[in-house]
PDB file of C-alpha atoms in Angstrom:
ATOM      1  CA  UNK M 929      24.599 -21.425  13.249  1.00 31.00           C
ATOM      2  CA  UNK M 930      27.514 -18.735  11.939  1.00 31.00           C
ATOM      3  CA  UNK M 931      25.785 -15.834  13.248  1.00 30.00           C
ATOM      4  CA  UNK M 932      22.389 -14.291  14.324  1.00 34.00           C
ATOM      5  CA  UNK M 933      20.980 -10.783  13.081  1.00 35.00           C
ATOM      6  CA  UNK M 934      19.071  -8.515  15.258  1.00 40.00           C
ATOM      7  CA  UNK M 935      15.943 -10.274  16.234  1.00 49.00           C
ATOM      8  CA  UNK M 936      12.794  -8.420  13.907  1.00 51.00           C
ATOM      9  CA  UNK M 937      14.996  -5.234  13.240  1.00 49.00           C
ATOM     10  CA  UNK M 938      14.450  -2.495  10.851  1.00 45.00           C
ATOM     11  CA  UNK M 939      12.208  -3.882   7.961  1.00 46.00           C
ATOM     12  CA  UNK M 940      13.549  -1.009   5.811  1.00 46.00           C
ATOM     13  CA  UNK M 941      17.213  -2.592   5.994  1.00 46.00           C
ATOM     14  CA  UNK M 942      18.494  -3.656   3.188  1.00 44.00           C
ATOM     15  CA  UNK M 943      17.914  -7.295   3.044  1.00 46.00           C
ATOM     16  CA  UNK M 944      21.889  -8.705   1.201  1.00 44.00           C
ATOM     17  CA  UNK M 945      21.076 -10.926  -0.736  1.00 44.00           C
ATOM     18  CA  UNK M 946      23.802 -12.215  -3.305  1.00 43.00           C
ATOM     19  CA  UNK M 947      23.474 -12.051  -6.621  1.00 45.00           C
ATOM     20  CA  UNK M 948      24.772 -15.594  -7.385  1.00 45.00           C
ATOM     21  CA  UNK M 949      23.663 -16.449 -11.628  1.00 42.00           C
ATOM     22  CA  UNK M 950      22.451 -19.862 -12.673  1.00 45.00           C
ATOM     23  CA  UNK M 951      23.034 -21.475 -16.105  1.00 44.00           C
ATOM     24  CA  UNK M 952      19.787 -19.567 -17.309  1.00 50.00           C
ATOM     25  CA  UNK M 953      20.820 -16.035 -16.014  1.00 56.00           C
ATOM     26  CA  UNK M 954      17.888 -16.331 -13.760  1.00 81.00           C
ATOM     27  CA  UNK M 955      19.962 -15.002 -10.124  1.00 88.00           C
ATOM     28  CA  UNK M 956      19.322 -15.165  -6.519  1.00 87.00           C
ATOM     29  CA  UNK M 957      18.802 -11.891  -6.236  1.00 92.00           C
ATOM     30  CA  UNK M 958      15.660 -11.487  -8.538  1.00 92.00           C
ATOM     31  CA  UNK M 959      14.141 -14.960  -7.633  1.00 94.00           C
ATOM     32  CA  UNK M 960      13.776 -13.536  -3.715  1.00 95.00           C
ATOM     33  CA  UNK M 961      13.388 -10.215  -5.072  1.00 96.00           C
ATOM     34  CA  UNK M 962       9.844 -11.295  -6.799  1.00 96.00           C
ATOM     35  CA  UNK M 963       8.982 -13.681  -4.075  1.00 97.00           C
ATOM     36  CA  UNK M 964       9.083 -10.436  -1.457  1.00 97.00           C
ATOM     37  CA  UNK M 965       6.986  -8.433  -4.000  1.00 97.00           C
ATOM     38  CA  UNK M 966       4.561 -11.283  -3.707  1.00 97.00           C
ATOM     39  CA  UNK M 967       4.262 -11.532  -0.243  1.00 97.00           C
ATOM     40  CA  UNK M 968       4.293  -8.197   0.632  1.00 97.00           C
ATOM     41  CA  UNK M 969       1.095  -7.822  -2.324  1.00 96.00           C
ATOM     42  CA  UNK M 970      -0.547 -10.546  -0.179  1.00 96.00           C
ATOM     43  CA  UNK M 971      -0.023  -9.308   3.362  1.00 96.00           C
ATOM     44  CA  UNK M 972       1.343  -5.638   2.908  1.00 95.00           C
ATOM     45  CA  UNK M 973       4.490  -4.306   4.653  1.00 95.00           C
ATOM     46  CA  UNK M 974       6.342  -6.440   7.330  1.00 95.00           C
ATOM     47  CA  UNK M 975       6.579  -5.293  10.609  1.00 94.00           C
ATOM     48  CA  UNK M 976       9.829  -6.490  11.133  1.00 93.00           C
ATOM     49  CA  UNK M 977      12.407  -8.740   9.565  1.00 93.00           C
ATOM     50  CA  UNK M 978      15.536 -11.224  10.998  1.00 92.00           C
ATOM     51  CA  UNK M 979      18.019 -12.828   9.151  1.00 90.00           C
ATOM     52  CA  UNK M 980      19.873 -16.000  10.318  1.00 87.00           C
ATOM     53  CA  UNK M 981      23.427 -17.811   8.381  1.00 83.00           C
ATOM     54  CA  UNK M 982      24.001 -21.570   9.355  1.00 82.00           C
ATOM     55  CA  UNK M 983      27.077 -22.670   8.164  1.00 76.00           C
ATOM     56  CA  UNK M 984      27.732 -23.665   4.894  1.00 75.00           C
ATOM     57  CA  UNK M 985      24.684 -21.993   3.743  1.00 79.00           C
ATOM     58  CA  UNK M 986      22.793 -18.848   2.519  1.00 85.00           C
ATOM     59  CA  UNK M 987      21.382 -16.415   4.317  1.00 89.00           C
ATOM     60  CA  UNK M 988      17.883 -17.133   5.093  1.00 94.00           C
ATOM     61  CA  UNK M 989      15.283 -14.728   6.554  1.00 96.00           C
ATOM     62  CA  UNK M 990      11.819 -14.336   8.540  1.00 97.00           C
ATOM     63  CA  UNK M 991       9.346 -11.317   7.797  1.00 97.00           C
ATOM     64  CA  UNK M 992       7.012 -11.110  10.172  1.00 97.00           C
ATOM     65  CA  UNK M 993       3.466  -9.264   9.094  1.00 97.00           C
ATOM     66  CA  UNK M 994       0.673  -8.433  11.256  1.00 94.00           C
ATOM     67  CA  UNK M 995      -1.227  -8.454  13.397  1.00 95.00           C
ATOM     68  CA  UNK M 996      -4.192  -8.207  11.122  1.00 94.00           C
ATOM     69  CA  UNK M 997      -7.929  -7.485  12.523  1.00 93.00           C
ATOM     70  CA  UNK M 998      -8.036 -11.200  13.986  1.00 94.00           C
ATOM     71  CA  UNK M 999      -4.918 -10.643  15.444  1.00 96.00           C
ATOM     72  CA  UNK M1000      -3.003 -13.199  13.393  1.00 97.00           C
ATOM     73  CA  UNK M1001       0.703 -12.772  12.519  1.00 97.00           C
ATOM     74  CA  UNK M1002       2.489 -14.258   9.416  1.00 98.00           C
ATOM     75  CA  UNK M1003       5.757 -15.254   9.751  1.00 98.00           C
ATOM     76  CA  UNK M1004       7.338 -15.884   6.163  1.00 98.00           C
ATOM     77  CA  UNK M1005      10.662 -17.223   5.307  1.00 97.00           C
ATOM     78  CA  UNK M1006      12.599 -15.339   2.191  1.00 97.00           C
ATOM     79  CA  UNK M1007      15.901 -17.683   0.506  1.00 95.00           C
ATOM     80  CA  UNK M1008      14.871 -21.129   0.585  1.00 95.00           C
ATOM     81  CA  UNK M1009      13.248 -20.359  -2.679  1.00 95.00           C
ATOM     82  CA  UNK M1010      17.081 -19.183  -4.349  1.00 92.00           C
ATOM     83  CA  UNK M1011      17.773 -22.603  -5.588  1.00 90.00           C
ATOM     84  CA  UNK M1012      15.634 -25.249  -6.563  1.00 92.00           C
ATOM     85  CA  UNK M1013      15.476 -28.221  -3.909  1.00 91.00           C
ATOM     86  CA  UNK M1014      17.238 -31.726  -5.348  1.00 79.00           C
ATOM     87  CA  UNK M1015      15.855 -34.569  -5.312  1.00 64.00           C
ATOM     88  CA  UNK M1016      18.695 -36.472  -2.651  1.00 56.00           C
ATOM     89  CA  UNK M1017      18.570 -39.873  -4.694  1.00 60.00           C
ATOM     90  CA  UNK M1018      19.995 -37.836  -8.138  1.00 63.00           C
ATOM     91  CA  UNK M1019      23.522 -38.496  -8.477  1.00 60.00           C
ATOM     92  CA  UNK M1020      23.771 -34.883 -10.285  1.00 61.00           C
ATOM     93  CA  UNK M1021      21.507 -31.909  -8.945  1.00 61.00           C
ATOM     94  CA  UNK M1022      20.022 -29.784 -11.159  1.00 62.00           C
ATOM     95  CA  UNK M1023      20.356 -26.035 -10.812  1.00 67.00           C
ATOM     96  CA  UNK M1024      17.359 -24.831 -12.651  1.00 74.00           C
ATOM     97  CA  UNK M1025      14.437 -27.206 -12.469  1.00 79.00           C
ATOM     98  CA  UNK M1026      13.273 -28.828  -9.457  1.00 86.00           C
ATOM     99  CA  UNK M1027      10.878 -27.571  -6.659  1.00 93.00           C
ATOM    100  CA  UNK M1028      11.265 -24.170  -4.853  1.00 95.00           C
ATOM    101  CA  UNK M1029       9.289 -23.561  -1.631  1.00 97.00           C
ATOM    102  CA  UNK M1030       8.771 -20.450   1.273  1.00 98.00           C
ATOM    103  CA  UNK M1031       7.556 -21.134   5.167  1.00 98.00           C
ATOM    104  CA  UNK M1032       4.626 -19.940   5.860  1.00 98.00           C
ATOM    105  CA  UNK M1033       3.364 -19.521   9.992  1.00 98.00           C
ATOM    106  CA  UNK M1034       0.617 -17.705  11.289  1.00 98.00           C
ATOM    107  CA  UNK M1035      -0.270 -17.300  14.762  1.00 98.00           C
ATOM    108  CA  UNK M1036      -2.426 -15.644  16.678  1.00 97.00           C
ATOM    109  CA  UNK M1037      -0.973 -13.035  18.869  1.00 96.00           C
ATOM    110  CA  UNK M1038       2.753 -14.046  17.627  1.00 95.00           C
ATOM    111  CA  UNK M1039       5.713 -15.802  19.171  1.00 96.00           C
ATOM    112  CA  UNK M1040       8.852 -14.024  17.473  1.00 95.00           C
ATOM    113  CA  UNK M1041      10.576 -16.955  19.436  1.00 95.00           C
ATOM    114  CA  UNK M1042      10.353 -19.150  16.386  1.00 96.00           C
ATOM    115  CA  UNK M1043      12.656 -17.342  14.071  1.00 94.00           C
ATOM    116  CA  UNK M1044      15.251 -19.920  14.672  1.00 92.00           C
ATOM    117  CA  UNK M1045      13.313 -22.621  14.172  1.00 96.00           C
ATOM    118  CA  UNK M1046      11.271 -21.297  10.528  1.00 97.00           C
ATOM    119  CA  UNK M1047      15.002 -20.420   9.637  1.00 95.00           C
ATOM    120  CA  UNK M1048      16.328 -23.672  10.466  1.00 94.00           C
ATOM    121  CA  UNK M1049      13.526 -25.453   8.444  1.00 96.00           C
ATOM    122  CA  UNK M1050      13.780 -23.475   5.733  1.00 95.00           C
ATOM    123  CA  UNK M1051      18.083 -24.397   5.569  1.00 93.00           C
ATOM    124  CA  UNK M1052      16.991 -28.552   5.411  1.00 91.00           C
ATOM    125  CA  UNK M1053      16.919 -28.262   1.958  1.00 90.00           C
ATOM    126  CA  UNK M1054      20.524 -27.000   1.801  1.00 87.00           C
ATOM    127  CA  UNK M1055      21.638 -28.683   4.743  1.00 86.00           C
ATOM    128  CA  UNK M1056      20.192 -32.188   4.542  1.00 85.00           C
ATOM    129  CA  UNK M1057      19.052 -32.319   0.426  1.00 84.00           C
ATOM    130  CA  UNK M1058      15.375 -32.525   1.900  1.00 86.00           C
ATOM    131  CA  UNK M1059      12.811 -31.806  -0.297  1.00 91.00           C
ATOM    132  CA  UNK M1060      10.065 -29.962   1.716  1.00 94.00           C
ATOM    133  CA  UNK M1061       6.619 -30.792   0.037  1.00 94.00           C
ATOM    134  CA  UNK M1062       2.928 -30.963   1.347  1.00 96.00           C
ATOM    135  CA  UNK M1063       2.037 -34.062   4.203  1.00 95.00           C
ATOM    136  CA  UNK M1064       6.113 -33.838   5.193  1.00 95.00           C
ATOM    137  CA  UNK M1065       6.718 -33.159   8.814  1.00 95.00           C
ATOM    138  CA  UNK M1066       9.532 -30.989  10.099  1.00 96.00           C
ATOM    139  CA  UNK M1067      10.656 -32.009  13.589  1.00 96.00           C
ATOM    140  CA  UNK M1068      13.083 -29.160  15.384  1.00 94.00           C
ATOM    141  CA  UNK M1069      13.597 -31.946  18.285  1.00 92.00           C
ATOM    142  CA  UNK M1070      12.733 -28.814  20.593  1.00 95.00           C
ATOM    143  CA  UNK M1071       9.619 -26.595  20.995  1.00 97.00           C
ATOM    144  CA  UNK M1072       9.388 -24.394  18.048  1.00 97.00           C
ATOM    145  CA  UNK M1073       9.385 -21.279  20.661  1.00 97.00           C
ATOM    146  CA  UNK M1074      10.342 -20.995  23.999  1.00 95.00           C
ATOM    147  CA  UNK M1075       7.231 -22.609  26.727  1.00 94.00           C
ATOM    148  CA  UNK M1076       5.890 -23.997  22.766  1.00 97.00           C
ATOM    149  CA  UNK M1077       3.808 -27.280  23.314  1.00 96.00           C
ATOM    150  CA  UNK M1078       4.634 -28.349  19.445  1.00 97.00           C
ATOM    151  CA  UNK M1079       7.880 -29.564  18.556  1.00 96.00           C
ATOM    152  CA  UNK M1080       7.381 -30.395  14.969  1.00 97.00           C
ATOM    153  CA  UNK M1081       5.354 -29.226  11.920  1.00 98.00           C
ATOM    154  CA  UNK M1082       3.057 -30.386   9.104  1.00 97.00           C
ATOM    155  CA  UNK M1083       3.509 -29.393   5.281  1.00 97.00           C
ATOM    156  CA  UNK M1084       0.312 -27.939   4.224  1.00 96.00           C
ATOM    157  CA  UNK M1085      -1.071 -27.592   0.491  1.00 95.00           C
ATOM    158  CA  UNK M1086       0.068 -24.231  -0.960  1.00 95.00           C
ATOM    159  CA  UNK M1087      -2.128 -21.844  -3.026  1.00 89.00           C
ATOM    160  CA  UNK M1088      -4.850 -20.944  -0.561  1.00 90.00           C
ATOM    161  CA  UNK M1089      -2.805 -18.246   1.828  1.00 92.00           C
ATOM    162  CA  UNK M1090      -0.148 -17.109  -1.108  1.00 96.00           C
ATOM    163  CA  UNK M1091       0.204 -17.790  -4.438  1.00 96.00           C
ATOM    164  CA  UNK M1092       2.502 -19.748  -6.237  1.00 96.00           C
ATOM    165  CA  UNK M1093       4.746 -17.313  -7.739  1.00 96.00           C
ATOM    166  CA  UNK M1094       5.225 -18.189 -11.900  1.00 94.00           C
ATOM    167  CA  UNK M1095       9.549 -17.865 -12.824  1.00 92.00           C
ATOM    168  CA  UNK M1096      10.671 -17.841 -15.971  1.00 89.00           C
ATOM    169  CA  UNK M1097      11.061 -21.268 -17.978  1.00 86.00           C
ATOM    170  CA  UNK M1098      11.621 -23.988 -17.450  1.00 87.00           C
ATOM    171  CA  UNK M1099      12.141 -23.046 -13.354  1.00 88.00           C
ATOM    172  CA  UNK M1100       9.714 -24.582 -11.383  1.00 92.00           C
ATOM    173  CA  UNK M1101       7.219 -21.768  -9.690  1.00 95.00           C
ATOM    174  CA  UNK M1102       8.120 -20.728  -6.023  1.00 97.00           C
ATOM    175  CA  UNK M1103       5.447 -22.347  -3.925  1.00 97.00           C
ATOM    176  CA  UNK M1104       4.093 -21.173  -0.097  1.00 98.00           C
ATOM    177  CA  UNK M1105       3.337 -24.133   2.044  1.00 98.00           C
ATOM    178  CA  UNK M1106       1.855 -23.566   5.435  1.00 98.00           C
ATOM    179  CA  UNK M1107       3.318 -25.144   8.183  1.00 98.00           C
ATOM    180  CA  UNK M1108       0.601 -26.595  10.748  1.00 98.00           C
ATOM    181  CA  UNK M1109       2.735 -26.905  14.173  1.00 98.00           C
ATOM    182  CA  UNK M1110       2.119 -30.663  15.831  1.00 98.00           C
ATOM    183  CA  UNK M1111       2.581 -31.966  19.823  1.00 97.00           C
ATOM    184  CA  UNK M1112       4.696 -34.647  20.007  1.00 96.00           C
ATOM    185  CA  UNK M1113       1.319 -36.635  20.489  1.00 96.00           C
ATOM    186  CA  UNK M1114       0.513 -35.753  16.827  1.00 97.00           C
ATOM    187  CA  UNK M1115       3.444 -36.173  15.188  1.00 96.00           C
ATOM    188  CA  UNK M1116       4.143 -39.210  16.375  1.00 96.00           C
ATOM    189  CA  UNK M1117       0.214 -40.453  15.273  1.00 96.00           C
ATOM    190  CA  UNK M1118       0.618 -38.890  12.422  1.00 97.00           C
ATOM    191  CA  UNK M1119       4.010 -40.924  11.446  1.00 95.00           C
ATOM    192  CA  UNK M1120       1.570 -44.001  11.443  1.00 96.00           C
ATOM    193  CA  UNK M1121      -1.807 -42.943  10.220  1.00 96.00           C
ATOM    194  CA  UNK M1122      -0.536 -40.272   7.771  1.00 96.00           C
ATOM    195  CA  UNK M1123      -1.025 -36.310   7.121  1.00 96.00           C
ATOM    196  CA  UNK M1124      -4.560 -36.507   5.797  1.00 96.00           C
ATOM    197  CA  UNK M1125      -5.780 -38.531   8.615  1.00 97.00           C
ATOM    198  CA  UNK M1126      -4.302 -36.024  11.167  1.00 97.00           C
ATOM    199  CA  UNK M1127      -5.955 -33.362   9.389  1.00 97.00           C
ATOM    200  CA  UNK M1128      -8.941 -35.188   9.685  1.00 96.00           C
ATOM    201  CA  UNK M1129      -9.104 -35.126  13.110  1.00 96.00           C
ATOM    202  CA  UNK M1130      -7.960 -31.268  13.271  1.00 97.00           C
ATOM    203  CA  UNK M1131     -11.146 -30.776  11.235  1.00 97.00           C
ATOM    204  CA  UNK M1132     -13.543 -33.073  13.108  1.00 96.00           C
ATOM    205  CA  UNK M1133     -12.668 -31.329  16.199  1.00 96.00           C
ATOM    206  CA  UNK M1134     -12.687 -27.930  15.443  1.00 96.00           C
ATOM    207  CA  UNK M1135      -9.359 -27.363  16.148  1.00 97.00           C
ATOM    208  CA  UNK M1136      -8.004 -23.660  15.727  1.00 97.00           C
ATOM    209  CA  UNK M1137      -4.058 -24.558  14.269  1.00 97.00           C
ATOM    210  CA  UNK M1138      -3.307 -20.822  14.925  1.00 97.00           C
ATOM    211  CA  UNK M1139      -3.190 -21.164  18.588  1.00 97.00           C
ATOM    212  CA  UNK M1140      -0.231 -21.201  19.785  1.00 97.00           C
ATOM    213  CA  UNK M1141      -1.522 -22.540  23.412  1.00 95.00           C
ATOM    214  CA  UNK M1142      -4.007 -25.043  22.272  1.00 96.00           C
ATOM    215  CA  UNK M1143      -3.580 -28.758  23.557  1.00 94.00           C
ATOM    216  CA  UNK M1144      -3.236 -31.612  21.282  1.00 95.00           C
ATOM    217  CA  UNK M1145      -6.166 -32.810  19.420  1.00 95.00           C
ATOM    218  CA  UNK M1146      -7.797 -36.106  21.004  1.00 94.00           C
ATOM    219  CA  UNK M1147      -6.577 -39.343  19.226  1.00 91.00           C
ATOM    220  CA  UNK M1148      -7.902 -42.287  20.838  1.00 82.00           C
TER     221      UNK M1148
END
């Protein structure tokens, strides 16, 4: 990590993002420019905002929103969505077309804590040449906050929080996919039996995914 910004400073700070041009004229800039108009149409202003660099990489940032009447806080990342993600077998990436993606984390009551580790997921793409899609797991290898039972997360569908965002052609739209945080337990059941049969069991058991206390679901 190159540097940390203030943890959830000023949201009225200007937010620096380059202004880098791909082959289609389509920049940086307005890609995460339009994907903060849509969140902030979804869940209004943002209480706060961080920004984190890893080496080698673009900024990335967290907006946190909330709480909202249930108490429930969004935290949303804003740059992973600059560049479309490459598929890591293609011998030449392209810099147009190909998947783009936002974090989405809600939690009742909060944990600012996991800044670094929404930031961090939202760099693997960069970092790694991971492309983040729905039933993938993201595993920090810590907890995701400090005291955090859950060390890893599950890709969720997109559309039913935030909409995909439409770019101009031929980009690929800017999708939101909800991260579902996972014990150890889970994510290692999961690894064998698959994302749809660990959501299964979420569902069969009532479990609440926003709490950020709640013990693993039972999996015998």
């Amino acid at each position: 990590m190159a540097h940390d910004f203030p943890l959830f400073g000023d949201p009225s700070g200007t937010s620096g993002h380059s202004g880098g041009h791909d082959s289609s004229g389509l920049t940086r800039e307005a890609v995460l420019a339009a994907v903060e108009a849509r969140l902030l149409t979804t869940f209004g202003e943002p209480g706060g905002r961080a920004a984190v660099t890893f080496l080698g990489t673009d900024r990335i940032e967290v907006l946190r929103f909330g709480p909202d009447a249930e108490g429930l806080v969004r935290y949303a990342t804003l740059g992973m969505s600059a560049a479309p993600m490459a598929d890591p077998t293609s011998p030449v990436a392209d810099q147009l077309r190909g998947p783009r993606a936002e974090l989405v984390l809600t939690v009742r009551g909060g944990r600012d804590g996991v800044l670094r580790a929404l930031a961090t997921f939202a760099a693997t793409p960069q970092v790694e040449g991971l492309v983040v899609a729905p039933g993938g797991s993201l595993d920090l290898g810590s907890p995701l906050w400090e005291g955090a039972p859950f060390t890893s997360v599950l890709t969720a569908e997109p559309g039913g929080l935030v909409p995909d965002l439409e770019l101009d052609e031929p980009a690929d739209p800017v999708r939101f996919l909800p991260l579902l945080p996972m014990t150890p337990n889970e994510a290692g059941w999961k690894r064998v039996h698959g994302a749809a049969a660990l959501e299964e069991r979420w569902l069969k058991h009532g479990t609440d995914l926003r709490d950020p206390e709640r013990r693993a679901v039972p999996l015998d």
